[in-house]
Coordinates of C-alpha atoms and ligand atoms in Angstrom, one line a residue:
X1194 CA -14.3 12.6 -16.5
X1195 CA -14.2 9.9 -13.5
X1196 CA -11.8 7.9 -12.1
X1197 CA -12.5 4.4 -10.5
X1198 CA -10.4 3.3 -7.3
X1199 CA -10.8 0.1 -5.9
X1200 CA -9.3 -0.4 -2.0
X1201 CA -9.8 3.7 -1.6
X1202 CA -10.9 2.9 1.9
X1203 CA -8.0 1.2 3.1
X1204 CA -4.2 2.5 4.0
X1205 CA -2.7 4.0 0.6
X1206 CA -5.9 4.1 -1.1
X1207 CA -7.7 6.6 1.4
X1208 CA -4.6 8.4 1.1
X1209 CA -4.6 8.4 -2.6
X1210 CA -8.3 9.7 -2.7
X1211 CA -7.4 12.8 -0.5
X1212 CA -5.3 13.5 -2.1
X1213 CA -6.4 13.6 -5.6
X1214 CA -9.6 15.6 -4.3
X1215 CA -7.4 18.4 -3.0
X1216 CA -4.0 18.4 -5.9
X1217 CA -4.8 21.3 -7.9
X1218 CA -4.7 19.4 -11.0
X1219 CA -7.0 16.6 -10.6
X1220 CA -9.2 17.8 -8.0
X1221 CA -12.3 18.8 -10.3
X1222 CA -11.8 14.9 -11.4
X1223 CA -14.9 13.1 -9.2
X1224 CA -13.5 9.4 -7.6
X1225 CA -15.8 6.5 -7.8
X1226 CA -13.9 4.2 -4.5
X1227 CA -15.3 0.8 -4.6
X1228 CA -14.1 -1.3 -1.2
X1229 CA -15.2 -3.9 0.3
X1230 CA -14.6 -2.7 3.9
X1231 CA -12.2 -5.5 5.2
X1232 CA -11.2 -5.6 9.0
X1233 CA -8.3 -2.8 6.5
X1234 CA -11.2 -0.8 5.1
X1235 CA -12.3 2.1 7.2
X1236 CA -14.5 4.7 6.1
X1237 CA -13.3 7.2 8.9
X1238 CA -10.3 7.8 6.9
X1239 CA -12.5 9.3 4.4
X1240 CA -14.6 11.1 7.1
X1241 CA -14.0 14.5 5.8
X1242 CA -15.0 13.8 2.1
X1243 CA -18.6 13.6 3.9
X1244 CA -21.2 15.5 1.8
X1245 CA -18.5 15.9 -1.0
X1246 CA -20.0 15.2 -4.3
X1247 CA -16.7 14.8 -6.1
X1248 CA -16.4 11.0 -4.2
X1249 CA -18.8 8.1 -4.5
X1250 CA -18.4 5.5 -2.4
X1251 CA -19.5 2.0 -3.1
X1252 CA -19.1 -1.1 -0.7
X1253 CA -18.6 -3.9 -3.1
X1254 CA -16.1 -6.9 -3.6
X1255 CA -13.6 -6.8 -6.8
X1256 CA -15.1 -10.1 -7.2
X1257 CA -18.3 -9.5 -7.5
X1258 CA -18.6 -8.7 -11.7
X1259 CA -22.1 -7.7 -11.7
X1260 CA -21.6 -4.8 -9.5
X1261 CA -18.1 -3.9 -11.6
X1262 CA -20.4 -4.0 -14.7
X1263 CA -22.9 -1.8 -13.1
X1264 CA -20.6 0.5 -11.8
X1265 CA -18.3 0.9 -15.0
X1266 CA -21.8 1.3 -17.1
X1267 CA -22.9 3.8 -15.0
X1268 CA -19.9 5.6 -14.2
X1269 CA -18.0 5.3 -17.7
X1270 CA -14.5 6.1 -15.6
X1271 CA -11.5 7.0 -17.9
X1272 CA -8.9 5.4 -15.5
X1273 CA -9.2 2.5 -12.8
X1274 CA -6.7 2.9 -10.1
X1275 CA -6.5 -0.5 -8.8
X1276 CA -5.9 -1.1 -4.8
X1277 CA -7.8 -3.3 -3.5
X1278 CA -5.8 -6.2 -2.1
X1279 CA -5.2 -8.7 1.1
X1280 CA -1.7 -6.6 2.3
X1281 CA -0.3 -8.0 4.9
X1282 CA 2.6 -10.4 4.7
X1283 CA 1.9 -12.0 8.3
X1284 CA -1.5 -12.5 7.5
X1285 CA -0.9 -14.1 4.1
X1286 CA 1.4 -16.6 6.2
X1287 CA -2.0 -17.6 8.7
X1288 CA -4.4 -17.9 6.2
X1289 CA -3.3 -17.4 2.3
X1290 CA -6.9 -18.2 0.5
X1291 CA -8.1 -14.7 1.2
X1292 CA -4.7 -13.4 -0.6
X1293 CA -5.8 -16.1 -3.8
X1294 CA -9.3 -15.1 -4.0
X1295 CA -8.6 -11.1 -3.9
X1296 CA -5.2 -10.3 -5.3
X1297 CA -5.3 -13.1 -7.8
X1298 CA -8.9 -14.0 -8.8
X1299 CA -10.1 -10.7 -7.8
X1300 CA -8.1 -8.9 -10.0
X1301 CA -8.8 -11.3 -13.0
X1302 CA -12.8 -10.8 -12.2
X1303 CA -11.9 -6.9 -12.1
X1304 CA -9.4 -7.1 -16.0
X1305 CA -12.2 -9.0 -17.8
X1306 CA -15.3 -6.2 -16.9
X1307 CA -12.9 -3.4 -17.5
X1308 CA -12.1 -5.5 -20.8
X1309 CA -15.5 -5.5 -21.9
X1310 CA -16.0 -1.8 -20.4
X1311 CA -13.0 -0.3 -22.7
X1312 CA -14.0 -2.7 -25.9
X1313 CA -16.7 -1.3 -26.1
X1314 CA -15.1 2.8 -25.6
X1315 CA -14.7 4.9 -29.3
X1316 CA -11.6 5.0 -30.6
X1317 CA -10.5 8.2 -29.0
X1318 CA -11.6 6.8 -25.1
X1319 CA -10.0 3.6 -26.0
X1320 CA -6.6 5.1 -26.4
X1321 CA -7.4 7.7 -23.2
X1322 CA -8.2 4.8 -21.1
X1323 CA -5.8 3.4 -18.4
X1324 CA -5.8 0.9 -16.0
X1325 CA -3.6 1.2 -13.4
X1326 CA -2.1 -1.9 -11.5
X1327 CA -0.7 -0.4 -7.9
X1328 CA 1.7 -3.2 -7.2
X1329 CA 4.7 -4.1 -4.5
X1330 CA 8.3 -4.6 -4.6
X1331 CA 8.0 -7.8 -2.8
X1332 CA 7.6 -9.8 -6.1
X1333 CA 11.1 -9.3 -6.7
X1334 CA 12.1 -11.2 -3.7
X1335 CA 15.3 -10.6 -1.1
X1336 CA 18.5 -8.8 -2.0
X1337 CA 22.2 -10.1 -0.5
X1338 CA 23.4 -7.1 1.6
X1339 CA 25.5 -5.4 -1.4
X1340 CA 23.5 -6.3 -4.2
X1341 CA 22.2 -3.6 -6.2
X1342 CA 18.8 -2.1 -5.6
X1343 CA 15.6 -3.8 -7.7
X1344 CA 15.3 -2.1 -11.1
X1345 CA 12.1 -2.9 -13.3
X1346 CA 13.6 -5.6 -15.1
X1347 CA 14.7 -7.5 -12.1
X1348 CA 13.3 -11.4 -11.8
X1349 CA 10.2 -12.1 -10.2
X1350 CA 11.4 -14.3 -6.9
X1351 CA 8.3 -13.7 -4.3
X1352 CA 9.0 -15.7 -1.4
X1353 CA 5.3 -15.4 0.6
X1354 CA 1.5 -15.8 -0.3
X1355 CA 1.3 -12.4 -0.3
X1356 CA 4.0 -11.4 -2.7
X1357 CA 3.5 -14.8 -4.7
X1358 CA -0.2 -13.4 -5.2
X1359 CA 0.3 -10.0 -6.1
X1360 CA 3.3 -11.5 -8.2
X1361 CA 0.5 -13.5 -10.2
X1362 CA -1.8 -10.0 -10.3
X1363 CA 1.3 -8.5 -11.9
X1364 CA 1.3 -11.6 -14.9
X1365 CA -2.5 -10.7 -15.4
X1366 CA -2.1 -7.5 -15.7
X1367 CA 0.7 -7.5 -18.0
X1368 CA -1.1 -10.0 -20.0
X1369 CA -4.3 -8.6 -20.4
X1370 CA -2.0 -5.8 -22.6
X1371 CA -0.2 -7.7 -24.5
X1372 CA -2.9 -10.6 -25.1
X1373 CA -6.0 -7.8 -25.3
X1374 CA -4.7 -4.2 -25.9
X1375 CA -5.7 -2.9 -22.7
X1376 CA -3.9 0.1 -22.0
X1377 CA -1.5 -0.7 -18.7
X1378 CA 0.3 0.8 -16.4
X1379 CA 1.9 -0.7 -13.2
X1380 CA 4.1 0.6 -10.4
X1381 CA 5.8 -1.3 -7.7
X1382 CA 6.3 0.3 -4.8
X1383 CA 8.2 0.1 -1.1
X1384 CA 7.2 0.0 2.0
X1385 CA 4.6 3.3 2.8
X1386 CA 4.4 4.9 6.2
X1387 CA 1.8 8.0 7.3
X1388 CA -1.5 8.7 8.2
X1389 CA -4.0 6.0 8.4
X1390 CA -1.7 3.0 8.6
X1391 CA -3.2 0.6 10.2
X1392 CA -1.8 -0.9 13.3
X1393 CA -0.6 -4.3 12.2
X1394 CA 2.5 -2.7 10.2
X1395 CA 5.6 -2.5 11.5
X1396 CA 5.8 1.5 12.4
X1397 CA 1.9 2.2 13.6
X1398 CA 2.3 -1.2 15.3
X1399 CA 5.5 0.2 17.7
X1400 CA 3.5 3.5 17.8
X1401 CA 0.5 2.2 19.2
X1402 CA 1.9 -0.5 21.4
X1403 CA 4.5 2.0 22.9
X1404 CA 2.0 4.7 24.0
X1405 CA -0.1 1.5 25.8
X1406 CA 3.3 0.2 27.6
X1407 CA 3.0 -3.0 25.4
X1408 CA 6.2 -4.5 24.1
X1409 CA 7.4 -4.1 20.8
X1410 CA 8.2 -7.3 19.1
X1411 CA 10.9 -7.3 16.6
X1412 CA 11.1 -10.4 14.9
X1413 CA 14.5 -12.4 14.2
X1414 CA 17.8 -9.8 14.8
X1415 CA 15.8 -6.4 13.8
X1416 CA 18.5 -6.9 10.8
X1417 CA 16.2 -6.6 7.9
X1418 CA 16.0 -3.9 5.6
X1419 CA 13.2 -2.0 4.2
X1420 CA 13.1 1.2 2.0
X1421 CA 10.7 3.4 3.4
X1422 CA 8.4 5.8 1.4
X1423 CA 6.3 8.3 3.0
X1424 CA 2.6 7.3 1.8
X1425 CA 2.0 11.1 -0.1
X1426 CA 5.0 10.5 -2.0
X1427 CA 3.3 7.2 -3.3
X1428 CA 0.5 8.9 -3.9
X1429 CA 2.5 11.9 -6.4
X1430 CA 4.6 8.6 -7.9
X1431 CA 1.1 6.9 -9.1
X1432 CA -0.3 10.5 -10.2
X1433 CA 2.8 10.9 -12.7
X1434 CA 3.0 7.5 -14.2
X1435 CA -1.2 7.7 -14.4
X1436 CA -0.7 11.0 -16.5
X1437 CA 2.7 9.9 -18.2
X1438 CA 3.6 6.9 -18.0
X1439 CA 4.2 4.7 -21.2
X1440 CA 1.2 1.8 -21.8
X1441 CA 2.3 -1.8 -20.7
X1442 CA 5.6 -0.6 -18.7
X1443 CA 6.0 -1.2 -14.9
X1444 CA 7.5 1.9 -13.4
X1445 CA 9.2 1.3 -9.5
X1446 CA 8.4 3.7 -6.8
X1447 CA 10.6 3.8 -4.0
X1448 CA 12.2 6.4 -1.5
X1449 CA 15.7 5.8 -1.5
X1450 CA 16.4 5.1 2.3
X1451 CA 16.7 2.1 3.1
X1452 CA 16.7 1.2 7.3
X1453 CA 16.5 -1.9 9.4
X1454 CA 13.8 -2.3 11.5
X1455 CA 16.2 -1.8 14.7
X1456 CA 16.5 1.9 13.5
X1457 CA 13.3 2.2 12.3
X1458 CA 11.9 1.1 16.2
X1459 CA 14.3 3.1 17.5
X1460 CA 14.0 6.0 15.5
X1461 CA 9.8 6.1 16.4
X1462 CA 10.8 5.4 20.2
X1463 CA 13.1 8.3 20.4
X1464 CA 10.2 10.7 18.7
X1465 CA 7.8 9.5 21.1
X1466 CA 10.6 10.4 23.9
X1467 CA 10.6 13.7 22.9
X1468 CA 6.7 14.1 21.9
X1469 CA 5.0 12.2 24.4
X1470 CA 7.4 11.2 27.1
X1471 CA 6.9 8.2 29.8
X1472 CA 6.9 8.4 32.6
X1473 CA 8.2 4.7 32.8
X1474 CA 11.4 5.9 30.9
X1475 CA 12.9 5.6 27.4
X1476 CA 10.3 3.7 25.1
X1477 CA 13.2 1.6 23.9
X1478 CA 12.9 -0.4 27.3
X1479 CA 9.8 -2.2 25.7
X1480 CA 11.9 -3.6 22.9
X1481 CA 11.6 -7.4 22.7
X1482 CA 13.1 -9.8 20.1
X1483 CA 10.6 -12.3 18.9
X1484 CA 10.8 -15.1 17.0
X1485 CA 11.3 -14.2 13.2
X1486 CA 8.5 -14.5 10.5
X1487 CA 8.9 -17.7 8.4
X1488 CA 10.5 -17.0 5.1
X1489 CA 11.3 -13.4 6.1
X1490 CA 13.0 -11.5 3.4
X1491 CA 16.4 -9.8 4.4
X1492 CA 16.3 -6.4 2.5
X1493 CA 14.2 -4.9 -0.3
X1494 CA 15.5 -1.7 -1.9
X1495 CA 14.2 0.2 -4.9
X1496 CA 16.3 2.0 -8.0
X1497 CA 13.4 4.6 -9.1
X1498 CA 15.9 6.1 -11.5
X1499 CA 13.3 4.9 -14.7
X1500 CA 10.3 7.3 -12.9
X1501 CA 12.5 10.4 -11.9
X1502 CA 14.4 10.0 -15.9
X1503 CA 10.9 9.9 -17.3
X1504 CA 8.5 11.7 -15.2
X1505 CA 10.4 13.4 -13.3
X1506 CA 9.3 11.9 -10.1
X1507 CA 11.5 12.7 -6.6
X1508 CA 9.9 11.9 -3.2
X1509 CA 9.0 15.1 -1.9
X1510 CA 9.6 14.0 2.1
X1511 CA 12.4 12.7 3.9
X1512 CA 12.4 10.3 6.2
X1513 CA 13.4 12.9 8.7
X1514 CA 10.7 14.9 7.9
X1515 CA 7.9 12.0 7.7
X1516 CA 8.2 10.0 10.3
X1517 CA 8.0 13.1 13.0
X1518 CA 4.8 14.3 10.8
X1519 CA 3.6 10.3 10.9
X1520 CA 4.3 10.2 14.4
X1521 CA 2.5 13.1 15.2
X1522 CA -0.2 12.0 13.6
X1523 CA -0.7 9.0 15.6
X1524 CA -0.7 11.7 19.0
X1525 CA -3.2 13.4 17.7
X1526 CA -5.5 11.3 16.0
X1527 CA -6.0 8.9 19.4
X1528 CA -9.6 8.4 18.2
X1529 CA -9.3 6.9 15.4
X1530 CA -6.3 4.7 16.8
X1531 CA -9.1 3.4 19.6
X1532 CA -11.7 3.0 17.1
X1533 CA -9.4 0.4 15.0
X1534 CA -8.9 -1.6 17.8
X1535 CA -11.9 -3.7 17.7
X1536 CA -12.0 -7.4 18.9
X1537 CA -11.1 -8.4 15.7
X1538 CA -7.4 -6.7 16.2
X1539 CA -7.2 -7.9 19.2
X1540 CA -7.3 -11.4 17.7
X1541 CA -5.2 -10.9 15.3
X1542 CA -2.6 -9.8 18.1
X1543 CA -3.3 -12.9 19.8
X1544 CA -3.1 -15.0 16.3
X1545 CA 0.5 -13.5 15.4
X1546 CA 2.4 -12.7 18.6
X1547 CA 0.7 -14.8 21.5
X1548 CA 3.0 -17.8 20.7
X1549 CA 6.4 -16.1 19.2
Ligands
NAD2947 P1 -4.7 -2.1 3.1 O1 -4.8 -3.5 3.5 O2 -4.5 -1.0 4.1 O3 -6.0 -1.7 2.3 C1 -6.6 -2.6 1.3 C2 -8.0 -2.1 1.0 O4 -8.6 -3.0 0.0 C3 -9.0 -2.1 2.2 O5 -9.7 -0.9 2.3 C4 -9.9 -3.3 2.0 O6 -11.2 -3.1 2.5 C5 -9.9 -3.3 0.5 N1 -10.2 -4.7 -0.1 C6 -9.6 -5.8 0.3 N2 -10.2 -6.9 -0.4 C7 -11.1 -6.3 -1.2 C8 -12.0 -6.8 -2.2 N3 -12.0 -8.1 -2.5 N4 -12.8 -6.0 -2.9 C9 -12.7 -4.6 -2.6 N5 -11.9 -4.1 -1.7 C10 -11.1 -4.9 -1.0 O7 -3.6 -2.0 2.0 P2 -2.6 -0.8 1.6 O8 -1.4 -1.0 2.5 O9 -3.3 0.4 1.5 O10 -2.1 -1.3 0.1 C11 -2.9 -0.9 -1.0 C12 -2.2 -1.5 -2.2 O11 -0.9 -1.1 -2.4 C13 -2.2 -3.1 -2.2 O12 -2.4 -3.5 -3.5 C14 -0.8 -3.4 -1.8 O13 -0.3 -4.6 -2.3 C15 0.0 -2.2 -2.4 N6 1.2 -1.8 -1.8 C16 1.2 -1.6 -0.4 C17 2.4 -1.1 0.1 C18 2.5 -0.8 1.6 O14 3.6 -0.5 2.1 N7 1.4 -0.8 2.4 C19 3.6 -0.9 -0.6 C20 3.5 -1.2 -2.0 C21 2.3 -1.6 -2.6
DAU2948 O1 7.6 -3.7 0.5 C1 6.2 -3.3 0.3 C2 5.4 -4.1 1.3 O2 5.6 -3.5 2.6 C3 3.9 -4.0 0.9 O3 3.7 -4.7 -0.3 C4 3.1 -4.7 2.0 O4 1.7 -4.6 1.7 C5 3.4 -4.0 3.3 O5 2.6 -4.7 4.4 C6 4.9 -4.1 3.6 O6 5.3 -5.4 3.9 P1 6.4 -5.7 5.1 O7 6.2 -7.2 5.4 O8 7.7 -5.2 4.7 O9 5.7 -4.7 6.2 P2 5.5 -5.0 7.8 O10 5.2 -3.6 8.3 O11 4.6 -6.1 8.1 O12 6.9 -5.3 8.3 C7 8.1 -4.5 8.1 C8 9.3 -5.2 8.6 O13 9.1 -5.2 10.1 C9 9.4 -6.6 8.2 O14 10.8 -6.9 8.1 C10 8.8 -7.4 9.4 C11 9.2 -6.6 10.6 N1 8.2 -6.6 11.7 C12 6.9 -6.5 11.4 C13 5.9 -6.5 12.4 C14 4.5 -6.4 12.1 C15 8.7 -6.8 13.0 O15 9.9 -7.0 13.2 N2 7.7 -6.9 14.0 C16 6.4 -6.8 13.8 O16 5.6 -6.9 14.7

């Protein structure tokens, strides 16, 4: 038994593979991690899986069918665990291509071999299978202020490349079930925080840029609201619906705390007050209001009631508890925060904030 993850190299997906290679009930199960090591993909996230026979890691595009076909031959995975995408909302707003050529057209290069992979499975594989579509609850759009949180059956309204292309994953994979049989499952998920975020998201962004003295731009009124999920809690949400969750059904992941980005800023400055303080004074003084991202959503919230009343799914951390542990991660993982900053961040940082 094998499972296949594609974007296991990047933010949630490294995550997801460290932690599947150490939970007592799947760790015997070996992780194939195809990634096409994006400015996101970093292998030093996987660093101490080094040697480990249980993970086998191939650099390779989603997009490239050839190399799925080869891999899924020579593999025979029972489960895909699909990552791999373009993430970042800013980025989708600078240059959306990239978002249309991996979260739509890679993911319909990736359906079609696993397709021909699982027609071809006996019976008994064929109903073992899964493929599992790790999706966003940004394709639902923006809520009013009161409105009640997004269930699963809530209309699609994505409002930037980036949701409008993992939005269109979503229809493909919910397509190739009902169309070909294949045996879905997909979870849509808020905001993660933790380990191994990388520094273009809103918390390791203000981490980062506070411990250098840079300012911390908050764009529009800091107003907006996001609900925050520590990333290990993901990780348990997409083991559970993997193992239990019924085929076709879309199952939201969320951790039921939902912040504006003022609190969340202020919340990591007053952590890195008491952890790592300046001498310059309160990290808040570095706070700056910049001009807001076009289209910005106002406030995402999730209802996970339909995975805790199935699977019985709770986050385990809350945010109390995971944003010290996230912060204190950053502090002591200063390596790997230098080593991400290659020139290629630092044009990004020029390409989003130099003229806001
Ligand atoms: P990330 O940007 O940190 O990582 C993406 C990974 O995919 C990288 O390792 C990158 O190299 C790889 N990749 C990109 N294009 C590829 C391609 N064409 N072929 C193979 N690999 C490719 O993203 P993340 O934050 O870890 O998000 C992972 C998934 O979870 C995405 O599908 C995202 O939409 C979804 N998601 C993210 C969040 C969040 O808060 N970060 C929340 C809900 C859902
Ligand atoms: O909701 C799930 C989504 O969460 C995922 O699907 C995306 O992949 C992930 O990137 C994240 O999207 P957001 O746009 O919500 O995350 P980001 O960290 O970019 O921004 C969080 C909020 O903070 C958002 O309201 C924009 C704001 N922000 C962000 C940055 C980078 C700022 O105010 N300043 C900043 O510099």
């Amino acid at each position: 038994m094998t499972i296949l993850v594609t974007g296991g190299a990047g933010f949630i997906g490294s995550n997801f593979v460290l932690d599947w290679l150490s939970h007592a009930v799947t760790r015997d199960e070996p992780v194939v991690n195809l990634d096409a090591l994006t400015y996101a993909g970093n292998l030093q996230n996987l660093a101490s899986l080094q040697g480990d026979a249980r993970h086998t890691f191939v650099k390779g595009d989603i997009g490239d069918r050839q190399l799925l076909d080869a891999l899924l031959a020579q593999h025979r995975p029972r489960a895909v665990v699909h990552f791999a995408a373009e993430s970042h909302v800013d980025r989708s707003i600078h240059g959306p291509g990239a978002f249309m050529k991996t979260n739509v057209e890679g993911t319909f290069t990736l359906l079609e071999a696993v397709r021909g992979h699982w027609s071809a499975l006996d019976d008994v594989a064929k109903a073992a299978f899964r493929f599992h579509h790790v999706s966003t609850d940004e394709v639902y759009g923006s809520l009013a202020p009161d409105a009640p949180a997004f269930t699963e059956t809530h209309t699609y309204e994505p409002n930037s490349p980036y949701s409008a292309s993992k939005a269109a994953s979503d229809h493909l994979v919910r397509a190739w079930h009902h169309t070909y049989g294949l045996p879905v499952v997909t979870t849509n998920c808020s905001n993660n925080y933790g380990p191994y975020h990388f520094p273009e998201k809103l918390i390791p962004l203000m981490i980062v840029n506070a411990l250098a003295g840079k300012p911390l731009p908050i764009y529009g009124d800091g107003q907006q609201v996001r609900d925050w999920l520590y990333v290990s809690d993901h990780c348990s949400g997409i083991r559970a619906v993997l193992a239990g969750g019924r085929l076709g059904e879309t199952y939201n992941i969320g951790g039921w705390n939902e912040k504006t980005n003022k609190e969340i800023v202020l919340t990591v400055c007053a952590l890195l007050d008491e952890l790592r303080p300046s001498a310059q004074g309160p990290y808040s003084r570095l706070i700056t209001y910049v001009t807001d991202r076009p289209g910005h959503d106002r406030r995402y919230a999730i209802d996970a009631r339909k995975i805790e009343s199935e699977l019985g799914w709770r986050p385990a951390e809350t945010f109390e508890t995971g944003i010290r542990k996230t912060v204190q991660w950053y502090l002591s993982n200063a390596d790997w925060v230098a080593n991400v900053q290659s020139g290629g961040y630092r044009d990004w940082l020029n390409t989003n904030y130099k003229t806001r």
